[in-house]
Coordinates of C-alpha atoms and ligand atoms in Angstrom, one line a residue:
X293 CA 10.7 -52.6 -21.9
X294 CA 8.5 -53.1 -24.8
X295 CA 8.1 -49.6 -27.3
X296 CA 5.1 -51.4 -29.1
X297 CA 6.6 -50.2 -32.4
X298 CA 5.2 -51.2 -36.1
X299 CA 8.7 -50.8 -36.7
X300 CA 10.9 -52.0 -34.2
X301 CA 13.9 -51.5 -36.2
X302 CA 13.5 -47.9 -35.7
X303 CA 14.8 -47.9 -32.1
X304 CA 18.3 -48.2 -32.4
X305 CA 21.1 -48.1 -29.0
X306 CA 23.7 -47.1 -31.4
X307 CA 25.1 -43.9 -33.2
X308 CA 25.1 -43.7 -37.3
X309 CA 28.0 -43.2 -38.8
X310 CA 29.5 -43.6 -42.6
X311 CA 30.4 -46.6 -41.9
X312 CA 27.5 -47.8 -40.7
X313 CA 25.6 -48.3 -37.9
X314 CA 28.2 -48.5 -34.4
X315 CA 25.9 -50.4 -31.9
X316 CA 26.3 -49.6 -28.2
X317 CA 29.0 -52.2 -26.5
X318 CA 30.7 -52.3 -23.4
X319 CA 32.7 -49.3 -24.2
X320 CA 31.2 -45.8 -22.6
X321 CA 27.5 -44.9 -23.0
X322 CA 25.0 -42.5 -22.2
X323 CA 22.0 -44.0 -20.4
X324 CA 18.2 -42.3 -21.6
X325 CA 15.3 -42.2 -19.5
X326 CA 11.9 -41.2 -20.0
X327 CA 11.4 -38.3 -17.9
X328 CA 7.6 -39.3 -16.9
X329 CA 8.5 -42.2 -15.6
X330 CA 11.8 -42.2 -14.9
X331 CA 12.2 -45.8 -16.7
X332 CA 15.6 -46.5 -18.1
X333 CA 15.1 -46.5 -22.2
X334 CA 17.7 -47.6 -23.4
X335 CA 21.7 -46.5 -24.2
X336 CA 23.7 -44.6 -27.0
X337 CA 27.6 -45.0 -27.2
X338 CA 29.6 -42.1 -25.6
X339 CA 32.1 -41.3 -28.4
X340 CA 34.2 -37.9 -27.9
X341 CA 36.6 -36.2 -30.2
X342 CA 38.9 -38.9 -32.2
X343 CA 35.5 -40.6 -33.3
X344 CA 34.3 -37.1 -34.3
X345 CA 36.8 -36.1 -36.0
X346 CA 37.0 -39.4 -38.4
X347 CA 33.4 -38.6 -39.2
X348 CA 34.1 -35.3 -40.6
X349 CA 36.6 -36.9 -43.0
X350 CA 34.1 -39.1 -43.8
X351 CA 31.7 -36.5 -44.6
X352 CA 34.4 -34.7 -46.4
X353 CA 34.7 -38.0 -48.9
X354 CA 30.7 -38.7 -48.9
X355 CA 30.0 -35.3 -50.0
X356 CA 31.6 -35.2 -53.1
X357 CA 29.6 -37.3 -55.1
X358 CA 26.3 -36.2 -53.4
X359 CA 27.3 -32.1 -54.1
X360 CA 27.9 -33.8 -57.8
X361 CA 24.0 -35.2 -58.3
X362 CA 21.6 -32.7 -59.6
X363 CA 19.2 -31.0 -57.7
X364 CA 16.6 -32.5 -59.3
X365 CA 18.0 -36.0 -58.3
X366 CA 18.7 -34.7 -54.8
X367 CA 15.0 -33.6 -54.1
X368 CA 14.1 -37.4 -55.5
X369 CA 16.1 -38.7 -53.0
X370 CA 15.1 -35.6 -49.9
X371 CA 11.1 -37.0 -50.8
X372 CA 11.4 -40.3 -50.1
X373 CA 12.8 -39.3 -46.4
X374 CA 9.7 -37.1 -46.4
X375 CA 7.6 -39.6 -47.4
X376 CA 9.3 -42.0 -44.8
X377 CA 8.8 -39.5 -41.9
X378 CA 5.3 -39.4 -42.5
X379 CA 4.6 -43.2 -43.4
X380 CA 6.1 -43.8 -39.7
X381 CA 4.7 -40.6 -37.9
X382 CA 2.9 -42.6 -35.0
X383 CA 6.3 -44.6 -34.4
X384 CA 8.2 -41.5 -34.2
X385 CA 6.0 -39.8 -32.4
X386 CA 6.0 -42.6 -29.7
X387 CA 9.6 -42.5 -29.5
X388 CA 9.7 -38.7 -29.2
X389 CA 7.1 -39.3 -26.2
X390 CA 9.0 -41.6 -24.8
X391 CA 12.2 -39.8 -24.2
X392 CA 10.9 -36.3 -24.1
X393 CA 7.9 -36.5 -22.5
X394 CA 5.2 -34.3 -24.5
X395 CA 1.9 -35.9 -25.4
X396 CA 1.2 -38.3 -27.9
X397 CA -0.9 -36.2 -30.5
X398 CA 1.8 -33.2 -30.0
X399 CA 4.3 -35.7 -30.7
X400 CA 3.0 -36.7 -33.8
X401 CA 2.5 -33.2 -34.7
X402 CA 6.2 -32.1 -34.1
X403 CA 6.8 -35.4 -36.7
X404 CA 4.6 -33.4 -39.3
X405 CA 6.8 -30.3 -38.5
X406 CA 9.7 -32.0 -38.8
X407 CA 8.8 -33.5 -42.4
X408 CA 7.5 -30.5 -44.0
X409 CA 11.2 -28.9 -44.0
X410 CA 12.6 -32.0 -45.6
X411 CA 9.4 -31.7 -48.4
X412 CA 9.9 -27.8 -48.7
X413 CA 14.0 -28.4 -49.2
X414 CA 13.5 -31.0 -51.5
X415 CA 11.1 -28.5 -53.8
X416 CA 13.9 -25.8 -52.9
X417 CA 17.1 -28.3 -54.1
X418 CA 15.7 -27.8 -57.7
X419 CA 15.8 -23.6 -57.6
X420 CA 19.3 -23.4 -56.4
X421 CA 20.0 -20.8 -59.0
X422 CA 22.7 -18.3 -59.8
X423 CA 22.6 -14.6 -61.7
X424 CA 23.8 -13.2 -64.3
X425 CA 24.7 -9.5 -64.0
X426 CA 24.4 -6.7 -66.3
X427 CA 28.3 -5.8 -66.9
X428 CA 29.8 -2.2 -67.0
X429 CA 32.0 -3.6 -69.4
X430 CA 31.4 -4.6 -73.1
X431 CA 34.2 -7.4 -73.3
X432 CA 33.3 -9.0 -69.6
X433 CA 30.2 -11.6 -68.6
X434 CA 29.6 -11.6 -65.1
X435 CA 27.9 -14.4 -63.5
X436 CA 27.1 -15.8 -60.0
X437 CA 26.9 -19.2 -59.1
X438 CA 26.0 -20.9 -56.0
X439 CA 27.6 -23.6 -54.2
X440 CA 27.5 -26.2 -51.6
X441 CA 29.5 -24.6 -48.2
X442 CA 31.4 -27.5 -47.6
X443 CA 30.5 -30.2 -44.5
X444 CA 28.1 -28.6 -41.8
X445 CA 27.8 -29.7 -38.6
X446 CA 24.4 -29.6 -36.4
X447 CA 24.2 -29.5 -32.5
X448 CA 20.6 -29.5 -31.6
X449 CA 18.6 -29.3 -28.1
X450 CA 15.9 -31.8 -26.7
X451 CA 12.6 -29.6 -26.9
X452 CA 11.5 -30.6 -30.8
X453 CA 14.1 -33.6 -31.0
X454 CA 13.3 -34.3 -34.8
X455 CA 11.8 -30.8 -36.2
X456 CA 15.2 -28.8 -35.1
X457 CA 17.3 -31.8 -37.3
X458 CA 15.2 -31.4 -40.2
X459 CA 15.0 -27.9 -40.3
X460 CA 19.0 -28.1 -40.5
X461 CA 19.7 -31.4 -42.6
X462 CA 16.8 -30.7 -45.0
X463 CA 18.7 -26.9 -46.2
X464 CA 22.1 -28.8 -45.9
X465 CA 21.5 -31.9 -47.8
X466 CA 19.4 -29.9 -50.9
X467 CA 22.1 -28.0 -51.1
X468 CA 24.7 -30.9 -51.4
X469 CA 26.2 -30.7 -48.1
X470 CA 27.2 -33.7 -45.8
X471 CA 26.1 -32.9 -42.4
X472 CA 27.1 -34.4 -38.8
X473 CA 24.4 -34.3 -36.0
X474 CA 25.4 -34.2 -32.5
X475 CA 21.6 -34.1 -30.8
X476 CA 20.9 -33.3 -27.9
X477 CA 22.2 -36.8 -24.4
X478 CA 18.2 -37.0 -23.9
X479 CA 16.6 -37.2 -26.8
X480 CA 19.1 -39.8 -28.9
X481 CA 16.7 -42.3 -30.2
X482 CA 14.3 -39.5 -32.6
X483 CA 17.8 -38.8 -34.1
X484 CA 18.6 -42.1 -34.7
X485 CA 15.0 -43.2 -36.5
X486 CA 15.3 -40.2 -38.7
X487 CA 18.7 -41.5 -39.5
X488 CA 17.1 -45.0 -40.0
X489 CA 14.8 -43.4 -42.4
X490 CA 17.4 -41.6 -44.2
X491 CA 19.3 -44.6 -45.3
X492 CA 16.7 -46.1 -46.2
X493 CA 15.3 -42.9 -48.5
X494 CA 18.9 -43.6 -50.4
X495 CA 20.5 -41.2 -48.6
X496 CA 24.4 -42.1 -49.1
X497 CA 26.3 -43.3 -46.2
X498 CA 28.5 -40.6 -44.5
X499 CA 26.1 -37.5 -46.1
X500 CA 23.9 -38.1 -42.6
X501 CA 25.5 -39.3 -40.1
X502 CA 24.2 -38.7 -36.4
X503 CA 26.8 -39.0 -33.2
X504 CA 26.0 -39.8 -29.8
X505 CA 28.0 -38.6 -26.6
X506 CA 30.1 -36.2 -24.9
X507 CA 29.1 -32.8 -25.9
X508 CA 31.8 -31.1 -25.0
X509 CA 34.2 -33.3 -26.7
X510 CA 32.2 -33.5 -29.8
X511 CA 31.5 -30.0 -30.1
X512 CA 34.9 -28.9 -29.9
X513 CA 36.1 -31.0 -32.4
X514 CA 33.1 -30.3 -34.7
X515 CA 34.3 -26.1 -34.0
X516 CA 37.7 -26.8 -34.7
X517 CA 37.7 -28.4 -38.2
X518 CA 38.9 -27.0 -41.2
X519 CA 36.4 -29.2 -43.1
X520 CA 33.4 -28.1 -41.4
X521 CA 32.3 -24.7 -42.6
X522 CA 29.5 -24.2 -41.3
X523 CA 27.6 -24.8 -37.4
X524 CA 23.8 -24.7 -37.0
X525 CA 23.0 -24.4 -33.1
X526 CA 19.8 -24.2 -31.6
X527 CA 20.2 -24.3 -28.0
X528 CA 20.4 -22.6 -24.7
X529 CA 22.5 -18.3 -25.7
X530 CA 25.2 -19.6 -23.3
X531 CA 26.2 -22.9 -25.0
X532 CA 25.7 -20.5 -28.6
X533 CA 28.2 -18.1 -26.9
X534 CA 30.3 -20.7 -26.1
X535 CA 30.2 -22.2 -29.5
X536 CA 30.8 -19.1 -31.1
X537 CA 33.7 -18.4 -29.5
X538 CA 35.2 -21.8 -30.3
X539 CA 34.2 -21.4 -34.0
X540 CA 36.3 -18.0 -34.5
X541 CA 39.5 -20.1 -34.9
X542 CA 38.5 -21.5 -38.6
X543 CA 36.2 -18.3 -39.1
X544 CA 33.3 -21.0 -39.5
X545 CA 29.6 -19.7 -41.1
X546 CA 27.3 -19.8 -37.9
X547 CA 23.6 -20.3 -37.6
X548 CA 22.3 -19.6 -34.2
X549 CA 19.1 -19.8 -32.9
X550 CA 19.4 -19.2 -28.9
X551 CA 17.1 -18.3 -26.4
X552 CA 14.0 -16.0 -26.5
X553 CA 12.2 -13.7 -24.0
X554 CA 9.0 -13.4 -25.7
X555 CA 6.5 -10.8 -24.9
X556 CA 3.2 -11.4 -25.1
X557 CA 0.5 -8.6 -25.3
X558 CA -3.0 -7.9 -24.9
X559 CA -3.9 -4.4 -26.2
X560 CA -7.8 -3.1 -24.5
X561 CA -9.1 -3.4 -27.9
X562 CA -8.4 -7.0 -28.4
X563 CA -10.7 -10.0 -28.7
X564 CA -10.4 -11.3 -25.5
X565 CA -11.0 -15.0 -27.0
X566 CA -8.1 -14.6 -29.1
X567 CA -6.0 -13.5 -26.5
X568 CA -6.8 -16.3 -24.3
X569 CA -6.3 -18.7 -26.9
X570 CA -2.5 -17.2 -27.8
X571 CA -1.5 -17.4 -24.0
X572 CA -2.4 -20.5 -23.9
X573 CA -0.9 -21.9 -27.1
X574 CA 2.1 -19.8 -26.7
X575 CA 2.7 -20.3 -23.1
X576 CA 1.7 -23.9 -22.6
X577 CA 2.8 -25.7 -25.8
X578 CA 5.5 -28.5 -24.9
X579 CA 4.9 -27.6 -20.9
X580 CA 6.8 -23.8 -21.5
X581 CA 9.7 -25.7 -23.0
X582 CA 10.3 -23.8 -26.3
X583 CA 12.3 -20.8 -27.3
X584 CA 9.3 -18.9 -28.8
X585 CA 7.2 -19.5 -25.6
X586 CA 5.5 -16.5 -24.2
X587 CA 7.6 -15.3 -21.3
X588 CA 5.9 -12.3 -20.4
X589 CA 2.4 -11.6 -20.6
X590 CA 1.0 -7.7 -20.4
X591 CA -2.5 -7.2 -20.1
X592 CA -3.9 -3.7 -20.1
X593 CA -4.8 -2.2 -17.1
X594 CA -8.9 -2.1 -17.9
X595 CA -9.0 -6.2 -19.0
X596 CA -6.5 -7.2 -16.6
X597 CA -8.6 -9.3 -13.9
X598 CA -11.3 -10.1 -16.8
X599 CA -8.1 -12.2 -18.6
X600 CA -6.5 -13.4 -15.4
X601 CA -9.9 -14.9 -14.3
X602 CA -10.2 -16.8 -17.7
X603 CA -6.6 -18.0 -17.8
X604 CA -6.8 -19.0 -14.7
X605 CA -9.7 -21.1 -15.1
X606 CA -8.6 -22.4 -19.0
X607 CA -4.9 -23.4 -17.2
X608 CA -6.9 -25.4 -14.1
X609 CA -8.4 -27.8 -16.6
X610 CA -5.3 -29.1 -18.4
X611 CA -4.9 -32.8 -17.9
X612 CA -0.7 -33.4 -16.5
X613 CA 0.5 -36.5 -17.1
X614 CA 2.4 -39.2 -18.9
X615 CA 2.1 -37.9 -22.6
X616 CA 1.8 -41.8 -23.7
X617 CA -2.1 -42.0 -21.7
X618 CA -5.2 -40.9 -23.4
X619 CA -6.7 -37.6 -23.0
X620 CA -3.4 -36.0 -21.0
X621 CA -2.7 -32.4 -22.5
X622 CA 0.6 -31.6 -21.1
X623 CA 3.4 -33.6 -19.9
X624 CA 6.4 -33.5 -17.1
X625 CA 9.5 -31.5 -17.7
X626 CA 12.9 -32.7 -19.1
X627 CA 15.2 -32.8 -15.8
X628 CA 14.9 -31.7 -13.0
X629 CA 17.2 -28.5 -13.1
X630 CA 14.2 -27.2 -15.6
X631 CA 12.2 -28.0 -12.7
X632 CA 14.2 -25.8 -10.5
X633 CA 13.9 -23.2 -12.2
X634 CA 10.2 -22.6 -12.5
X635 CA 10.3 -23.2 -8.7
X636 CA 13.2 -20.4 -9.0
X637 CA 10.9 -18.0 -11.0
X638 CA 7.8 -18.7 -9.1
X639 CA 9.7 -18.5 -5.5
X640 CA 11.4 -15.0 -7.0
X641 CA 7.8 -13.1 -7.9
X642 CA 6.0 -14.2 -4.7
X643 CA 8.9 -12.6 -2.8
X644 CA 8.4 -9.4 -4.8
X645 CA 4.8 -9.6 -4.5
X646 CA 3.2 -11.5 -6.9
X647 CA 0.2 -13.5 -6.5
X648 CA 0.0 -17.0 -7.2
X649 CA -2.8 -17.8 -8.8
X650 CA -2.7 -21.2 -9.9
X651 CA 0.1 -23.9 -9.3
X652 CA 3.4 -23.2 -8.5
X653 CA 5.3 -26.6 -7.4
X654 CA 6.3 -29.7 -8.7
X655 CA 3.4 -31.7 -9.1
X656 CA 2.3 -35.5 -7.2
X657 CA 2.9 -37.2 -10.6
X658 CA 6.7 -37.0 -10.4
X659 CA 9.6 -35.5 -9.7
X660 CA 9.6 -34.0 -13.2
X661 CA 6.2 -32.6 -13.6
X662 CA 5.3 -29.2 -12.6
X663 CA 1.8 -27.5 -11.8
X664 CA 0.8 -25.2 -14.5
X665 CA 1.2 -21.6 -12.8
X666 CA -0.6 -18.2 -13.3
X667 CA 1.0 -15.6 -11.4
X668 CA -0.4 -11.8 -11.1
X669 CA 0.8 -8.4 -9.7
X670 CA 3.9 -8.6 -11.7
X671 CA 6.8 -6.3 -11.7
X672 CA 9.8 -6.0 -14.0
X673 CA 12.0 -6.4 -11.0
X674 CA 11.1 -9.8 -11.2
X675 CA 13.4 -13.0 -12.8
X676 CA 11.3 -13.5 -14.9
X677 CA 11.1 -9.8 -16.4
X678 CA 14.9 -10.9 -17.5
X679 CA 15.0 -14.3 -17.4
X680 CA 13.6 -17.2 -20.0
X681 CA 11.7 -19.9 -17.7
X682 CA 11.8 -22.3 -20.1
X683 CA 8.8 -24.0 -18.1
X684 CA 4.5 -24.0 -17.9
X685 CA 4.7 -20.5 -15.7
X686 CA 2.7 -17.4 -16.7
X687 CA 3.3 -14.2 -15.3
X688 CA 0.6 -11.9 -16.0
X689 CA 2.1 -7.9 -16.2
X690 CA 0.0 -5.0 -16.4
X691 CA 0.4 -1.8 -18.5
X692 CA -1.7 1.2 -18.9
X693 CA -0.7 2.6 -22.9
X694 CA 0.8 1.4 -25.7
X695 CA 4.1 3.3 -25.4
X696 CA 5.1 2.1 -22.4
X697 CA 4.6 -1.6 -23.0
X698 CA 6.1 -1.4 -26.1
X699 CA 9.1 -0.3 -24.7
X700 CA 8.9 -2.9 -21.9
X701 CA 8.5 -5.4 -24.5
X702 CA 12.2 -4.2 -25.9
X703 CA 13.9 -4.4 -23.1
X704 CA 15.6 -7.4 -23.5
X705 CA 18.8 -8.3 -24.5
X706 CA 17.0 -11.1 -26.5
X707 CA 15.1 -10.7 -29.8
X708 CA 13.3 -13.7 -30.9
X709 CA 9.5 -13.8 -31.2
X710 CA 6.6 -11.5 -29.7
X711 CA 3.1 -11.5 -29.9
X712 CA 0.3 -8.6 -29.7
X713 CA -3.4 -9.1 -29.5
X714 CA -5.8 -5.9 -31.1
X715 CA -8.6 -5.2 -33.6
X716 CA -7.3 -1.9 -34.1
X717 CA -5.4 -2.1 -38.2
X718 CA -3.2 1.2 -37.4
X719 CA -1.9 -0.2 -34.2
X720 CA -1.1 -3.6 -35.6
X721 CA 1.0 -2.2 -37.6
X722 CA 2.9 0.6 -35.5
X723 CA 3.5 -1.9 -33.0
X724 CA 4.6 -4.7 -35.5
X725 CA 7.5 -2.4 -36.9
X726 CA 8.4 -1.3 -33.2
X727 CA 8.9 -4.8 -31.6
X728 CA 12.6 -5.1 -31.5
X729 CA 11.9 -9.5 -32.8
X730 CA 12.8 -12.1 -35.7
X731 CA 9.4 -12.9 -35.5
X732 CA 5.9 -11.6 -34.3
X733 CA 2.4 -13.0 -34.2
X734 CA -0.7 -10.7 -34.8
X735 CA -4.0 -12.3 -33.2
X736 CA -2.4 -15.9 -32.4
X737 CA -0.1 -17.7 -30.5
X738 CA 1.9 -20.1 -33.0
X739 CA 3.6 -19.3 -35.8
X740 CA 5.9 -21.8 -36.9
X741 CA 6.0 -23.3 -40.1
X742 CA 8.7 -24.7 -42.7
X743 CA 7.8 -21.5 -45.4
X744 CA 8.2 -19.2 -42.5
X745 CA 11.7 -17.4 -41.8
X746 CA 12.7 -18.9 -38.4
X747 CA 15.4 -16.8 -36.5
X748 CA 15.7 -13.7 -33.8
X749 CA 17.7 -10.6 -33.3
X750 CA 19.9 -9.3 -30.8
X751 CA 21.4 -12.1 -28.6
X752 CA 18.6 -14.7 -29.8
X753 CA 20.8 -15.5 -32.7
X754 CA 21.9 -15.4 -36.3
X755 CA 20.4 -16.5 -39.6
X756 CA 17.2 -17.5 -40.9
X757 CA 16.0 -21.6 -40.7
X758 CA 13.1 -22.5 -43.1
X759 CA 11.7 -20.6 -45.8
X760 CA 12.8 -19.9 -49.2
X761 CA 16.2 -17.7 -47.0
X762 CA 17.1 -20.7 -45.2
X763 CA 19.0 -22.7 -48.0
X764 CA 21.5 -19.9 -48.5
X765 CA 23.2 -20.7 -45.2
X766 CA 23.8 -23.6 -46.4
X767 CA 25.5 -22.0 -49.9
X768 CA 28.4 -20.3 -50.9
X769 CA 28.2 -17.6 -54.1
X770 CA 30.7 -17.7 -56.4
X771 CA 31.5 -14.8 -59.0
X772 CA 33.2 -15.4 -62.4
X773 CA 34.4 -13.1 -64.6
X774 CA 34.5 -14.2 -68.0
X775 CA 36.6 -12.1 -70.4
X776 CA 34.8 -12.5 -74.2
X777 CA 36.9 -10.4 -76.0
Ligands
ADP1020 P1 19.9 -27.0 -22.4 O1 20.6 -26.3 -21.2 O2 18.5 -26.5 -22.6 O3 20.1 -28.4 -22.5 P2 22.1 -26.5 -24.2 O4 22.4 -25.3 -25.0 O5 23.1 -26.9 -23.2 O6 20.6 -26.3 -23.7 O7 21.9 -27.8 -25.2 C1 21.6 -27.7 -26.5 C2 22.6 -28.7 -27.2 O8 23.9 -28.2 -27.0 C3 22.6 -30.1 -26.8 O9 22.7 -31.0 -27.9 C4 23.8 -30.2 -25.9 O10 24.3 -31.5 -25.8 C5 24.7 -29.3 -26.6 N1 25.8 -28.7 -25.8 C6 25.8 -28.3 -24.5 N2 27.0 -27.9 -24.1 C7 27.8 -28.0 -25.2 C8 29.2 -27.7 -25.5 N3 30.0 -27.2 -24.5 N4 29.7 -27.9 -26.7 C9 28.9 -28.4 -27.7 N5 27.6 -28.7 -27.5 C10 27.0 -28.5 -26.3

């Protein structure tokens, strides 16, 4: 099939590792498929845990010299791999379409996202700075130093197949780590163009290198090492549990960033155009598919049918289809077992007595697209109440004060982001101290950026990603005591 790349080269059936570029053979391989479509993409090698584990030794070897540049000369090297990202955003973003399904101009803005964490790590590589205490004693300097954790590995989901690399890599690298990718069977080929582009920033051979295949197999082995130090996950809480478990073994640094149940609320005093606008940012982006996605929506009692009405007729004019055609504004799902479980949510809350509203099924245009749903007359008994649906469903709850929805907000054994909509000052910031969340937005639906701390609570996760906080994952402090006298 043609890709109608400017750079062709940027496709590549193959994984990256430090010794170069291992194309796909006759030897196992994972097959990628574009999920509007169905059409056969193209194929990555399957390798498992031998090939895994000679890429950490090779990330052990490659790292030394890179830890052993200055930061300064790091950052010159992390820029030109911003620059690169940028200079190709419309190939990128055609490749992320392609084998992840959301539209074009989305696409191209996840590529934006996905570069500004290598630009802000590259300006952070230069302040990687230590302390110097004030001693209790007279004869003894005391000084802190910070340094480079060791090799890190990354295992990272399809939903933003280049933004969730760079917001790992981009901390690891500046801080002088080698890193090894395992991303996520369906989304390969975004991996491998970054990794294209990394090389050719001057990034050394074996400080990136990005593995295809079994992810069992390569996870295990990644978990196991005594070389790798540190694992970034982002991903579904029951592969992070999973993960977490294996890691204990080597007592490995972990950064987890898991699964979300975010509430979403609309106090009587809120601008009802503001509101709207959050739902539908925060529920819809990427067809429901990422972990800060509204789950729950509560609407108070007295606006409830006035913000029902204009979701519902906001929601009917999105335009569902293949995210490479003009003018479409959401595309189809990843798989279909994403699929099933919309159908799963929407099938529960009927039987419970919700409404449907809008949508509900899997849509004409294929077997992985599904209607955008509004759904009223919820109750926490519902799936949904407990569940993440992961897909374009929006369940609108009602409450009656602030107290009690606060408290159903918390009730979650997930911790990640929330959202509030009011014009009242004294409220915003009651109810932003109450929300049990990493993160919550005030008056809008997206909040994401690279200067941002990125990271939940509770079982969402641990650590920070982004942000001036998210390089010290990737560091280890050192304290030396210096006798003088
Ligand atoms: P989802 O169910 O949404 O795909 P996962 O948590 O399973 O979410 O996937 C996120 C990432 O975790 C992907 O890169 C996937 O390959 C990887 N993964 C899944 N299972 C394992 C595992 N047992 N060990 C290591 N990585 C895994």
């Amino acid at each position: 099939m043609s890709l109608s790349l400017q750079r062709p080269d940027l496709f590549r059936q193959a994984c990256l590792l430090a010794t170069g570029w291992q194309e796909v053979g006759d030897g196992p391989r994972i097959a990628v498929h574009n999920p509007a479509t169905g059409e056969l993409i193209g194929h990555v090698p399957e390798l498992g845990h031998a090939e895994t584990v000679a890429a950490i030794a090779a990330a052990e070897r490659a790292m030394k010299p890179w830890a052993a540049l200055t930061g300064k000369q790091r950052a010159a090297i992390l820029r030109r791999w911003y620059e690169l990202l940028l200079a190709h955003q419309d190939d990128l973003a055609r490749i992320m379409t392609l084998e992840q399904g959301k539209p074009l101009a989305e696409a191209k803005g996840e590529v934006g996202y996905a570069a500004s964490f290598i630009e802000w790590f590259s300006e952070e590589s230069k302040r990687i700075d230590g302390e110097i205490l004030q001693s209790p004693n007279a004869a003894q300097q005391l000084l802190v130093i910070k340094q480079p954790i060791g090799v890190c590995a990354a295992i990272t989901p399809w939903n933003f197949p280049a933004a969730m690399i760079t917001r790992k890599a981009g901390p690891a690298l500046a801080a002088g780590c080698a890193m090894v990718l395992k991303p996520a069977e369906s989304t390969p080929f975004s991996a491998l163009a970054l990794g294209v582009l990394a090389l050719e920033a001057g990034i050394p051979a074996g400080v990136f290198q990005v593995l295809t295949g079994d992810p069992k197999a390569i996870g295990q082995a990644l978990c196991e090492s005594d070389t790798v130090r540190k694992l970034s996950f982002t991903g579904s809480t029951q592969t992070g549990r999973l993960l977490m478990q294996q890691c204990s073994g080597t007592v490995k640094k972990l950064s987890l960033e898991l699964g979300g149940n975010a509430p979403l609320i609309v106090f009587e005093d809120a601008d009802i155009d503001k509101a709207v606008a959050g739902i539908l940012a925060s529920k819809f982006r990427n067809v429901g598919q990422t972990c800060v996605c509204a789950n729950r929506i509560y609407v108070h009692a007295s606006i409830y049918e006035q913000v029902a009405e204009r979701v519902v007729s906001a929601v009917a004019q999105f335009k569902l289809g293949n995210g490479l055609t003009p003018g479409v504004t959401h595309g189809p799902m990843i798989n279909a077992a994403a699929v099933r479980k919309a159908q799963q949510h929407v099938a529960d809350a009927v039987a419970k007595g919700a409404q449907l509203r809008l949508g509900g099924q899997q849509s004409a245009m294929g077997p992985y697209f599904f209607e955008p749903t509004v759904l009223t007359n919820m109750s926490d008994d519902m799936l949904v109440h407990s569940e993440e649906t992961f897909g374009p469903v929006a369940p609108l709850f009602r409450f009656d004060s602030e107290e009690e929805v606060v408290a159903r907000a918390n009730d979650t054994i997930f911790g990640l982001a929330a959202y509030f909509f009011t014009e009242s000052q004294s409220r915003t910031w009651r109810v932003a101290k109450a929300l049990e969340y990493g993160m919550v937005g005030i008056n809008t639906g997206l909040i994401s950026n690279e200067v941002a701390p990125f990271g939940g609570v509770k079982q969402s996760g641990l650590g920070r990603e982004g942000s001036k906080h998210g390089i010290e994952d990737y560091l280890e402090l050192k304290y030396l005591c210096l006798q003088t006298d």
